[in-house]
Short mmCIF file of C-alpha atoms in Angstrom, two decimals:
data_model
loop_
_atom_site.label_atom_id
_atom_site.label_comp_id
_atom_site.label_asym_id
_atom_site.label_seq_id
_atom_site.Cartn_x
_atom_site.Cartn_y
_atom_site.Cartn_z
CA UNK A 1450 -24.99 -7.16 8.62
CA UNK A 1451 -22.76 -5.79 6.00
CA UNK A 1452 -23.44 -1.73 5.78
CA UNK A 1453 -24.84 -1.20 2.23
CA UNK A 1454 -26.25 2.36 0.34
CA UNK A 1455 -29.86 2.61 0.57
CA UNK A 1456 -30.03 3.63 -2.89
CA UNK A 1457 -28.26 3.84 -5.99
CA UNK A 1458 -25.34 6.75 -6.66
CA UNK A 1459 -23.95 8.41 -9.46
CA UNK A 1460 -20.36 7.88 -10.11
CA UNK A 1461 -18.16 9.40 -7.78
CA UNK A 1462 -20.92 10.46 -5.40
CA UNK A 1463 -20.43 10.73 -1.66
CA UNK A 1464 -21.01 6.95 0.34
CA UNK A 1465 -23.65 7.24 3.06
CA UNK A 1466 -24.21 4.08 4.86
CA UNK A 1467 -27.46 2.73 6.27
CA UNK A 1468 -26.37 -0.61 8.38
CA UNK A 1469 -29.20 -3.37 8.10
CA UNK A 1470 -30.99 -4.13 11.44
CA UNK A 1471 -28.83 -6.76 13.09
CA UNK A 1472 -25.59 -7.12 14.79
CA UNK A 1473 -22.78 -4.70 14.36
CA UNK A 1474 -20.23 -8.20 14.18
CA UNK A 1475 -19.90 -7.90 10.62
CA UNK A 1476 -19.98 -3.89 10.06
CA UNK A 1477 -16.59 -3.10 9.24
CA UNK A 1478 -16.44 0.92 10.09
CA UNK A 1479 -17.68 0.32 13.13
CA UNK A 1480 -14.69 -2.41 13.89
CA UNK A 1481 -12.53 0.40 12.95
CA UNK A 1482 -14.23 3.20 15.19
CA UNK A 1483 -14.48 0.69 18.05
CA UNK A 1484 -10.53 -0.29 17.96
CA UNK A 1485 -9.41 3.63 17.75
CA UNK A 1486 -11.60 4.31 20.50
CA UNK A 1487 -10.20 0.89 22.58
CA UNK A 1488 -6.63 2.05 21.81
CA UNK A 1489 -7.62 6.24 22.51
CA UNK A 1490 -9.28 5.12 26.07
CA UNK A 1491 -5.97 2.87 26.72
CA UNK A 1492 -3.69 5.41 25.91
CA UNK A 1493 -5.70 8.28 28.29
CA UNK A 1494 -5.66 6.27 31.29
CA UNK A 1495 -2.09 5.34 30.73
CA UNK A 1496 -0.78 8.51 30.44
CA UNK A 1497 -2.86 9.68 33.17
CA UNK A 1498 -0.70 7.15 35.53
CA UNK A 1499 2.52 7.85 33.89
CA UNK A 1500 2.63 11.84 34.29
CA UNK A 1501 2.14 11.50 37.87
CA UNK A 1502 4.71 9.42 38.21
CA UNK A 1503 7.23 11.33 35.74
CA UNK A 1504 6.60 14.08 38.03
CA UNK A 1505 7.84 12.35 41.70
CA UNK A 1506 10.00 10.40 40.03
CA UNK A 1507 12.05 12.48 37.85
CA UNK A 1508 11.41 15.99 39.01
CA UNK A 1509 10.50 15.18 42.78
CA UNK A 1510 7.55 16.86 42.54
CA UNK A 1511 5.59 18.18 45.85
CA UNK A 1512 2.12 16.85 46.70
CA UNK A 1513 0.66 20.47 45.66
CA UNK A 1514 2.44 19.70 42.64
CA UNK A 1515 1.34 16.68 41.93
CA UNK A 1516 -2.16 17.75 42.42
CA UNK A 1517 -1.81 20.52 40.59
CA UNK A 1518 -0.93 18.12 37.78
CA UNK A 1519 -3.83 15.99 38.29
CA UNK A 1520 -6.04 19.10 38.04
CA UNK A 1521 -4.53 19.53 34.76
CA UNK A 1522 -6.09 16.17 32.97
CA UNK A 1523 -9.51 17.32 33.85
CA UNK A 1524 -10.07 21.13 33.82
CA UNK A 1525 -9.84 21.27 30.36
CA UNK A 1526 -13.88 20.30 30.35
CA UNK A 1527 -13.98 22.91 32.27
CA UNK A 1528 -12.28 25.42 30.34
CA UNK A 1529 -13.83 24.03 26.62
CA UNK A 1530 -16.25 21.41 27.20
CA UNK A 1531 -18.97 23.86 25.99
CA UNK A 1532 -17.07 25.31 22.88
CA UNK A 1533 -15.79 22.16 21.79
CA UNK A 1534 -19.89 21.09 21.41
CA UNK A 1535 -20.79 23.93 19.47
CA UNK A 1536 -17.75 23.57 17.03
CA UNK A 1537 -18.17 19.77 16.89
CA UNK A 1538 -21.57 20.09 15.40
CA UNK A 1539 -20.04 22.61 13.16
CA UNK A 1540 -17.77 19.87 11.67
CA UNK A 1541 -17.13 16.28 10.43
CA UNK A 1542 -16.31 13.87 13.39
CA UNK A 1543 -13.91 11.62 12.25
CA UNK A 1544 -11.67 13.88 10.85
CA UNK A 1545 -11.87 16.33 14.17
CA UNK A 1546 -10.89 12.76 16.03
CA UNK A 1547 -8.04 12.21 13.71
CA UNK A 1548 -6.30 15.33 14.51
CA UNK A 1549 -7.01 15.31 18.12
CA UNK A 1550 -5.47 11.70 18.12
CA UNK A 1551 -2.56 13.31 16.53
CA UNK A 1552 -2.54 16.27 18.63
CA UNK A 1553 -1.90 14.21 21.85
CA UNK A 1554 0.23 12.16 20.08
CA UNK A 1555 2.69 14.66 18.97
CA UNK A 1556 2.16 16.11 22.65
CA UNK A 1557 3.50 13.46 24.40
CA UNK A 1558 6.39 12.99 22.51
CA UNK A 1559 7.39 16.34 23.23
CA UNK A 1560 7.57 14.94 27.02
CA UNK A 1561 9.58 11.70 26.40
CA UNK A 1562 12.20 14.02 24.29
CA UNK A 1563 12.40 16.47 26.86
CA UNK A 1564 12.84 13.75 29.63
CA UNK A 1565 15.84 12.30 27.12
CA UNK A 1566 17.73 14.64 26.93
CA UNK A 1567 17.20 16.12 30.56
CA UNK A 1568 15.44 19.65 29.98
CA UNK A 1569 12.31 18.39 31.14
CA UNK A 1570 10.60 20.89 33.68
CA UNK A 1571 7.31 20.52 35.78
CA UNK A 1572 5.98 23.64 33.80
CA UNK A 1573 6.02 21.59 30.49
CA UNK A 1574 4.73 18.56 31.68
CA UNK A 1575 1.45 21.07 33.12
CA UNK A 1576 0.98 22.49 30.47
CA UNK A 1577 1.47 19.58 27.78
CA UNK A 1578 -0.91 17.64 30.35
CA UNK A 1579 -3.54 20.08 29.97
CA UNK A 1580 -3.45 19.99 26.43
CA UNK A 1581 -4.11 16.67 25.82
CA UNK A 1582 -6.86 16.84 28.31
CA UNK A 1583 -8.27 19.50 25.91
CA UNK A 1584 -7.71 17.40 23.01
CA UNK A 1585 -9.89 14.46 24.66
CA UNK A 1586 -12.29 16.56 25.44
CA UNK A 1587 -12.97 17.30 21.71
CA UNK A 1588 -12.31 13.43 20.74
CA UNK A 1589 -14.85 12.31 23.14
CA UNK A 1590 -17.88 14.59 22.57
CA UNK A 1591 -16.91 13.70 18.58
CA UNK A 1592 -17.02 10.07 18.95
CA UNK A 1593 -19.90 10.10 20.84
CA UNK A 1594 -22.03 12.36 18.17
CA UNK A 1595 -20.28 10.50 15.61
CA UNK A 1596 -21.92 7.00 16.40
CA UNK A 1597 -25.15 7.54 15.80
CA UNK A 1598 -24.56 9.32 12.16
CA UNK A 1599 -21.64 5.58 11.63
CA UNK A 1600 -24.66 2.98 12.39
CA UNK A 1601 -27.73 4.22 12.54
CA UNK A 1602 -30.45 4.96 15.49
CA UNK A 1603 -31.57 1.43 15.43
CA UNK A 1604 -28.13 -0.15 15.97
CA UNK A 1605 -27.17 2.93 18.74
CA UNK A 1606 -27.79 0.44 21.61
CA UNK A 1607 -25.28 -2.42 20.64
CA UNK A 1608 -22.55 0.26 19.74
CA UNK A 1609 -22.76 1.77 23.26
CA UNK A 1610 -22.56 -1.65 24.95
CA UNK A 1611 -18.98 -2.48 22.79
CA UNK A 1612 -17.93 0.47 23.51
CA UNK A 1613 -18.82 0.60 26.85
CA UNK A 1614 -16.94 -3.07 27.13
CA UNK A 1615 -13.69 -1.55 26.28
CA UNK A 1616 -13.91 1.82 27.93
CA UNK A 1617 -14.50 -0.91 31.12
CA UNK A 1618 -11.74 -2.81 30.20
CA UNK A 1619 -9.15 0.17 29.77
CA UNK A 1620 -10.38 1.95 33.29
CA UNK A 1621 -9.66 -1.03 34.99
CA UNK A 1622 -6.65 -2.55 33.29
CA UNK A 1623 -5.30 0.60 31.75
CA UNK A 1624 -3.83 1.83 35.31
CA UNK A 1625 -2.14 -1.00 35.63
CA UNK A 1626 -0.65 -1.20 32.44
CA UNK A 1627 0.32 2.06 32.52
CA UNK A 1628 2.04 1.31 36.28
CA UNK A 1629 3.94 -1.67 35.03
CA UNK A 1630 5.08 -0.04 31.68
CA UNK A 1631 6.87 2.94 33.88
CA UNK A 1632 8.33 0.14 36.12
CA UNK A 1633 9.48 -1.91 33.40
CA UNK A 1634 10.32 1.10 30.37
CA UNK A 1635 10.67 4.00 32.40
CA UNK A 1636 8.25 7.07 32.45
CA UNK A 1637 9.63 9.03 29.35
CA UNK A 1638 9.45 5.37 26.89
CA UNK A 1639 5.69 5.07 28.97
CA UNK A 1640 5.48 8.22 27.24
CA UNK A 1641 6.45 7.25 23.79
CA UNK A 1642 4.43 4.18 23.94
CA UNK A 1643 1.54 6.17 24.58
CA UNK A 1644 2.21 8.72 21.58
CA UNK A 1645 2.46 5.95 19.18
CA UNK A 1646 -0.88 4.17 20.86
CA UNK A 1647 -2.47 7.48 19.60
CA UNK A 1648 -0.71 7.36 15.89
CA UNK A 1649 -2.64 3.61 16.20
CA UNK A 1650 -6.09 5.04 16.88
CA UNK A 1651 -5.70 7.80 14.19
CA UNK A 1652 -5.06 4.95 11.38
CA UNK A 1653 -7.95 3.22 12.72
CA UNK A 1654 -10.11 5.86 12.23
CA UNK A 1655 -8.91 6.80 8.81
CA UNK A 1656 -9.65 3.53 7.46
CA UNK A 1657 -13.36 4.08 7.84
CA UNK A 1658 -14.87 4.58 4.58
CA UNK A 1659 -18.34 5.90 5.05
CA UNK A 1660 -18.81 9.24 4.00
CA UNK A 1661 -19.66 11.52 6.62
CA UNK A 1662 -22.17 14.29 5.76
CA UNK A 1663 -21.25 17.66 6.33
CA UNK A 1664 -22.94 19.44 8.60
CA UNK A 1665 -25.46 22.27 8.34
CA UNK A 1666 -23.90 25.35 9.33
CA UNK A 1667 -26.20 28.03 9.80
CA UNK A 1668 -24.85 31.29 7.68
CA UNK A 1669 -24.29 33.79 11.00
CA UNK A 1670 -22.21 31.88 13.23
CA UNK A 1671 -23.42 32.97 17.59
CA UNK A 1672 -21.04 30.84 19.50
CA UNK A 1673 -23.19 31.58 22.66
CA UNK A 1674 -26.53 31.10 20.35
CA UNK A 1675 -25.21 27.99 19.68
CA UNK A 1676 -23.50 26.69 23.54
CA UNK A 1677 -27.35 28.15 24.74
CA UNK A 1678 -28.89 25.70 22.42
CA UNK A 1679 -27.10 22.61 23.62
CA UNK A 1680 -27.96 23.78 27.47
CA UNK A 1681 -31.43 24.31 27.24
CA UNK A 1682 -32.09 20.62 25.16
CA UNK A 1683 -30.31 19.40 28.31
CA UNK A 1684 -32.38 21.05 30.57
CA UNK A 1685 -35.44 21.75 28.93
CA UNK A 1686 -36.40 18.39 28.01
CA UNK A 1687 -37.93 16.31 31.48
CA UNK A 1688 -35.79 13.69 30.90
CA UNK A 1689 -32.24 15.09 29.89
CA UNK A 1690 -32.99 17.18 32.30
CA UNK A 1691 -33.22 14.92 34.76
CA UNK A 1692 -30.65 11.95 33.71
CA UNK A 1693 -28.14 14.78 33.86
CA UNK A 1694 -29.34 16.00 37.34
CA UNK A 1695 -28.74 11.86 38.49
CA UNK A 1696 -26.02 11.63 37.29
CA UNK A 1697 -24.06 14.46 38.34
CA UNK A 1698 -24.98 13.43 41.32
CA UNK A 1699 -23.96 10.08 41.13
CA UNK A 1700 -20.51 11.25 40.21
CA UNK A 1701 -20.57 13.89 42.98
CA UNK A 1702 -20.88 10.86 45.94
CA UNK A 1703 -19.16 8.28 43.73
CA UNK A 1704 -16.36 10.88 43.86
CA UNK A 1705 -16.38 10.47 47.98
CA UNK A 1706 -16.16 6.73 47.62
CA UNK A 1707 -13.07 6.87 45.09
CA UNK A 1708 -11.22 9.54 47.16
CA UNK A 1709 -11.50 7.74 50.37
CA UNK A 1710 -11.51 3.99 49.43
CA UNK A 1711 -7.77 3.89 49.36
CA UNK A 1712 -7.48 5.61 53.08
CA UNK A 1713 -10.03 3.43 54.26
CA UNK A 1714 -8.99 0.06 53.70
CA UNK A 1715 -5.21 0.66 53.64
CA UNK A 1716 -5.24 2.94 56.70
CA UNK A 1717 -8.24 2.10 58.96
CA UNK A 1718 -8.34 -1.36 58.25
CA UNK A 1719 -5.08 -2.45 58.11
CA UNK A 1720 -4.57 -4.20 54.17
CA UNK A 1721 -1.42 -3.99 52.31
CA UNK A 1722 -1.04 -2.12 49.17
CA UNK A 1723 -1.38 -5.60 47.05
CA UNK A 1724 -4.62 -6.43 49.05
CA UNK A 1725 -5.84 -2.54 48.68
CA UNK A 1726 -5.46 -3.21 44.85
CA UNK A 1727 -7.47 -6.75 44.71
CA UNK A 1728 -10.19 -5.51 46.56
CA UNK A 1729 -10.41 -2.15 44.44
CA UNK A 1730 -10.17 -3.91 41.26
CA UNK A 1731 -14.02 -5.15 41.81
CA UNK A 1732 -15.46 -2.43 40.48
CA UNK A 1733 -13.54 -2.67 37.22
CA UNK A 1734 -14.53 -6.48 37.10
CA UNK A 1735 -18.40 -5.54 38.02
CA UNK A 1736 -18.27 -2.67 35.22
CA UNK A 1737 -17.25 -5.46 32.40
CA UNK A 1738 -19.41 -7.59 33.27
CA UNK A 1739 -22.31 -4.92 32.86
CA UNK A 1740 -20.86 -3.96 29.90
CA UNK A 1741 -20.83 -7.49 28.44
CA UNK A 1742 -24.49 -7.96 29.79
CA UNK A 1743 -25.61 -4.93 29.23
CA UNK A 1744 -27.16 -4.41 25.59
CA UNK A 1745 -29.53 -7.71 26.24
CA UNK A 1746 -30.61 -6.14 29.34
CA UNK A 1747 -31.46 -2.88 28.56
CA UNK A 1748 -32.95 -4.31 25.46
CA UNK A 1749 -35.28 -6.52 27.77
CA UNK A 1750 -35.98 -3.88 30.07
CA UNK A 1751 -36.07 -0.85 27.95
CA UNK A 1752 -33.90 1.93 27.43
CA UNK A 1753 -35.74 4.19 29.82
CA UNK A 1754 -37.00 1.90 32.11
CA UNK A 1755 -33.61 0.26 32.30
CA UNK A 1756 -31.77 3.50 33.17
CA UNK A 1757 -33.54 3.88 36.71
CA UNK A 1758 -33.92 0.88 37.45
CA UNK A 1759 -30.24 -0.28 37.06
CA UNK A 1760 -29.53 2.29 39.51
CA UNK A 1761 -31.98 1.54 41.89
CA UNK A 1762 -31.42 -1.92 42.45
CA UNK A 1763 -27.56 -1.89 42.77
CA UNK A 1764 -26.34 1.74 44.12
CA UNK A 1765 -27.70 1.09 47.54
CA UNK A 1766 -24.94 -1.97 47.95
CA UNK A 1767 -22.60 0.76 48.00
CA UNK A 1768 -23.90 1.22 51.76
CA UNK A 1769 -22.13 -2.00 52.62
CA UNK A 1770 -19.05 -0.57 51.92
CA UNK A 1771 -19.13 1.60 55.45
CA UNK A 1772 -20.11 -1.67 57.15
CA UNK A 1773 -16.54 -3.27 56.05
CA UNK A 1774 -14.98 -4.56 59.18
CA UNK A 1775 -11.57 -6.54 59.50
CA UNK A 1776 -11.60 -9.95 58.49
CA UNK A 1777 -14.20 -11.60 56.37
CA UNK A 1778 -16.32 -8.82 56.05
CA UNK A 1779 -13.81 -7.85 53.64
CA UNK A 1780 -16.17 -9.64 51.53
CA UNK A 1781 -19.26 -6.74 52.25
CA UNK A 1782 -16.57 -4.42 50.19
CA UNK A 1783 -16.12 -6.96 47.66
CA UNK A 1784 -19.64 -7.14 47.01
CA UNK A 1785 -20.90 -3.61 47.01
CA UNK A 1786 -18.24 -2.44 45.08
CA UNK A 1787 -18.69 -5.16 42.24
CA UNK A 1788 -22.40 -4.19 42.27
CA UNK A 1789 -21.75 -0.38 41.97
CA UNK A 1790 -19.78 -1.28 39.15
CA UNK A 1791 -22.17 -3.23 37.26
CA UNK A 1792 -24.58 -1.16 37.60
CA UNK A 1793 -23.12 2.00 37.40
CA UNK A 1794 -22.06 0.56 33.40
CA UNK A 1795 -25.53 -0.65 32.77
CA UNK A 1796 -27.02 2.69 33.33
CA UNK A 1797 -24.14 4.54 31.54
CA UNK A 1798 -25.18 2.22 28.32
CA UNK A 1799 -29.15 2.91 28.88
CA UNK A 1800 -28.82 6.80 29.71
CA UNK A 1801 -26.34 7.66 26.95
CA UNK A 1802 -28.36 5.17 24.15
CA UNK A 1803 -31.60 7.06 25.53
CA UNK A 1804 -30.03 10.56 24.75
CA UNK A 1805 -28.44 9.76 21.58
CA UNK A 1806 -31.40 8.75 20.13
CA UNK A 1807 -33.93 11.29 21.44
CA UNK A 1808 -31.69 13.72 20.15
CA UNK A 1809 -31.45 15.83 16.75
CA UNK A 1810 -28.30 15.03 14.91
CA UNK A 1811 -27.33 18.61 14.58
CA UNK A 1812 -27.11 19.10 18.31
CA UNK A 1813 -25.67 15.77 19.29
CA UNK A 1814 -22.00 17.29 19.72
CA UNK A 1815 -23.44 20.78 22.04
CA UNK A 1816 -26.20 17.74 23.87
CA UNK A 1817 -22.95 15.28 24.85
CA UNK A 1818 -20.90 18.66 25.60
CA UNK A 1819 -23.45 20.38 27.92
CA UNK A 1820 -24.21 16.92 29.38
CA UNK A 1821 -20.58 16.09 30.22
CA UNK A 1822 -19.99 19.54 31.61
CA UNK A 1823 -23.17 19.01 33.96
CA UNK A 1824 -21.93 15.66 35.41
CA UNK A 1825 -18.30 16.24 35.61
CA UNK A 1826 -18.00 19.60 37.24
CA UNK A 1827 -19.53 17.68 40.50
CA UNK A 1828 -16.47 15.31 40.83
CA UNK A 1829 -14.24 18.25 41.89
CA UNK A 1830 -16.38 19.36 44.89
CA UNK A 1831 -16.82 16.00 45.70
CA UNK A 1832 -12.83 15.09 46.03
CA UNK A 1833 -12.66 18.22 47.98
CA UNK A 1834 -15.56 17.49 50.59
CA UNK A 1835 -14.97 13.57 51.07
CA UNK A 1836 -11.53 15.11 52.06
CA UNK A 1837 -12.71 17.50 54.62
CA UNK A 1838 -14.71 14.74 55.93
CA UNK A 1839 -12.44 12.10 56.50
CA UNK A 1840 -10.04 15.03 58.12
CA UNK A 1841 -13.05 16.05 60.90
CA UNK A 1842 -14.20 12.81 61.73
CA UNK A 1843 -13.01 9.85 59.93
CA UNK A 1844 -13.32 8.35 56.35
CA UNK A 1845 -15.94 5.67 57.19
CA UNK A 1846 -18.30 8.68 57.81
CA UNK A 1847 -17.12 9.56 54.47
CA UNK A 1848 -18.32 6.70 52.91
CA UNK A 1849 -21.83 6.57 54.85
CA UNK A 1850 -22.32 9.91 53.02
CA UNK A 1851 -21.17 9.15 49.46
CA UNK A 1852 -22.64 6.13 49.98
CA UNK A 1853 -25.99 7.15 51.14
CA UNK A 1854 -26.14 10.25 48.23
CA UNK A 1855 -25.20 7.76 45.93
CA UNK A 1856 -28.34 5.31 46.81
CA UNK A 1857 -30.06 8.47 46.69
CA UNK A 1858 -28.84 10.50 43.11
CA UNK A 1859 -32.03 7.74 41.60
CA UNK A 1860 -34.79 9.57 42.60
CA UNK A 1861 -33.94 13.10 40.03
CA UNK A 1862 -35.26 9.90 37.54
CA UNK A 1863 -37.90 8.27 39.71
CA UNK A 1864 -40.01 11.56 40.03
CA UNK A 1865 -39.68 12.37 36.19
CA UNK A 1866 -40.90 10.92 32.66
CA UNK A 1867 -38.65 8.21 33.19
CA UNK A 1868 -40.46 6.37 35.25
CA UNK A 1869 -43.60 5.79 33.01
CA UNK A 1870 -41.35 5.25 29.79
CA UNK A 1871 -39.95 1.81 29.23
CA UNK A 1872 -38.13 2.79 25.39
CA UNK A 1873 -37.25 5.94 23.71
CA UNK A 1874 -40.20 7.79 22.44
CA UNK A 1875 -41.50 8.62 19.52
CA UNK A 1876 -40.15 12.03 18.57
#
């Protein structure tokens, strides 16, 4: 329904909405948050296609190069993901998202000018690269601490799935687009495109008109008091503790099945590029359709109970993936890759539901930071070891590892809280 004020105001003071219980169809700030954050997670994986290939294109990059660059969009987590909590839950959201939409925005043009008028040099488009990553990483541990305080704890389950539905729909199409746009524009318009995508998101978000409370800010300011706070709510609470123990290592094997997919069916097995693509692309349809599905199931099932259990009954079909063999077991691929997908979303809308709303609203932004530093810092080391895998022996046995830690990452949840919980609990 409609968001309303729970009580009456005196003239002219602040706005803060309490949405009914119901659907968040008809609750217009949330529309807006859920169309910057469509357009923001459009506009990331676009430009993470297009710098790439700027950099062969236009400035015949070499393959350290290239990696290097790749580096680039994702070591600023790294480097800030545990800052940017603290100083998120020292300020408003939306108005932190604004500027980092604006940030990248003005970022990226720098890029398409320099490619223009021919002064572009790999050393800009590195550095310019890593700070946009830096400026995601503060827009995404902001929008997801700003959610809860836009609709509410009771509504925190339905926001996740929408915006889970687009983040699904820009992973899988947004590579794509972003492909066909440098094809068709060029790289330095891709560029531009992108820029003004991120002017788009900004307007969105400004249009919200809930008031946003300020934060409490305590009145000496310990930046490491404050990081240290955010890690041990992670891992001092059983089940943070333990969803961010799965899914790191989730990510750490779903990392070996990403880096050698491509190798494996293009190379060992024989398909063209176009197959390669068809075949890759079911994970991105599996992932929507858990997104799409996913709020009425986790509401069935529970937020807890939903969380392991969506990963126990659909990681281990990523084992079918090493049992791919020419011809119509092409199909065994299909399948296990469309079910990692689908579940893989599922549990990303339980787990992330579950520890917004076990958690206190002053440490949402340092809980989501900590968290995302946790599971991310995996995916490097597992890029690196799926490689030195496939280079000793070959990159099925790759895959029978990532795919068998993968089936395995469910038990840090089986042998915790979890297990016995079937909802959030009473705080």
């Amino acid at each position: 329904m409609e968001a309303r004020p729970d009580r009456p105001r005196a003239a002219g003071a602040p706005r803060h909405v309490v949405t009914r219980a119901g659907s968040l169809k008809e609750h217009s700030d949330f529309r807006m948050l859920w169309a910057g954050n469509a357009v923001s997670q459009f506009g990331t994986r676009i430009g993470g296609v297009a710098a790439p290939l700027l950099a062969v294109g236009v400035l015949a990059a070499t393959p350290f190069e290239v990696g290097l660059l790749t580096a680039a969009q994702t070591v600023g987590l790294l480097l800030i993901g545990l800052p940017a909590g603290a100083w998120v839950d020292r300020t408003r959201k939306r108005g932190l998202m604004i500027s980092m939409d604006l940030c990248r925005a003005a970022l990226l043009a720098t890029i398409a000018v320099a490619g223009w008028t021919g002064v572009l040099t790999l050393a800009q488009l590195v550095v310019v690269t890593l700070a946009v990553g830096v400026a995601t990483v503060f827009f995404d541990v902001a929008h997801l601490a700003y959610l809860p305080v836009l609709v509410g704890r009771d509504q925190l389950l339905e926001g996740n799935a929408k915006l889970q539905t687009s983040q699904s729909v820009a992973t899988t199409a947004g590579p794509a687009l972003g492909g066909w746009a440098v094809g068709v524009l060029g790289a330095a318009n891709t560029m531009v495109a992108t820029s003004v995508g991120f002017v788009v998101s900004a307007f969105q978000l400004n249009r919200i008109t809930s008031v946003e409370p300020v934060p409490e800010r305590p009145e000496a300011r310990d930046l490491r008091g404050e990081i240290g706070e955010g890690l041990r709510l992670v891992f001092g609470v059983p089940t943070l503790r333990a969803i961010a123990c799965c899914t790191a290592s989730a990510n750490l094997f779903l990392t070996f099945l990403i880096t050698l997919n491509v190798l494996f069916l293009n190379r060992e097995l024989g398909l063209s590029t176009g197959t390669t693509g068809v075949v890759l692309a079911a994970s991105g349809v599996g992932g929507f359709l858990g997104a799409v599905t996913g709020r009425a199931l986790v509401t069935f099932v529970g937020r807890a109970r939903s969380s392991w259990l969506s990963l126990l009954l659909t990681q281990p079909f990523a084992l079918l993936l090493p049992m791919t063999q020419p011809g119509w077991r092409i199909g065994l691929f299909v399948v296990g890759w469309f079910v990692v997908g689908f579940g893989s979303t599922v549990y990303n809308i339980a787990q992330v539901t579950f520890r917004q709303a076990v958690c206190p609203d002053r440490l949402l932004g340092r809980m989501n930071a900590s968290n995302r530093v946790v599971v991310w810092g995996t995916m490097p080391l597992g890029g690196v070891s799926a490689g030195v895998i496939a280079e000793v022996a070959d990159a099925r046995t790759g895959l029978w590892v990532g795919s068998a830690g993968l089936s395995l990452a469910v038990l840090w949840l089986l042998f915790s809280p979890l297990r016995t919980l079937k909802d959030v609990p009473i705080p």
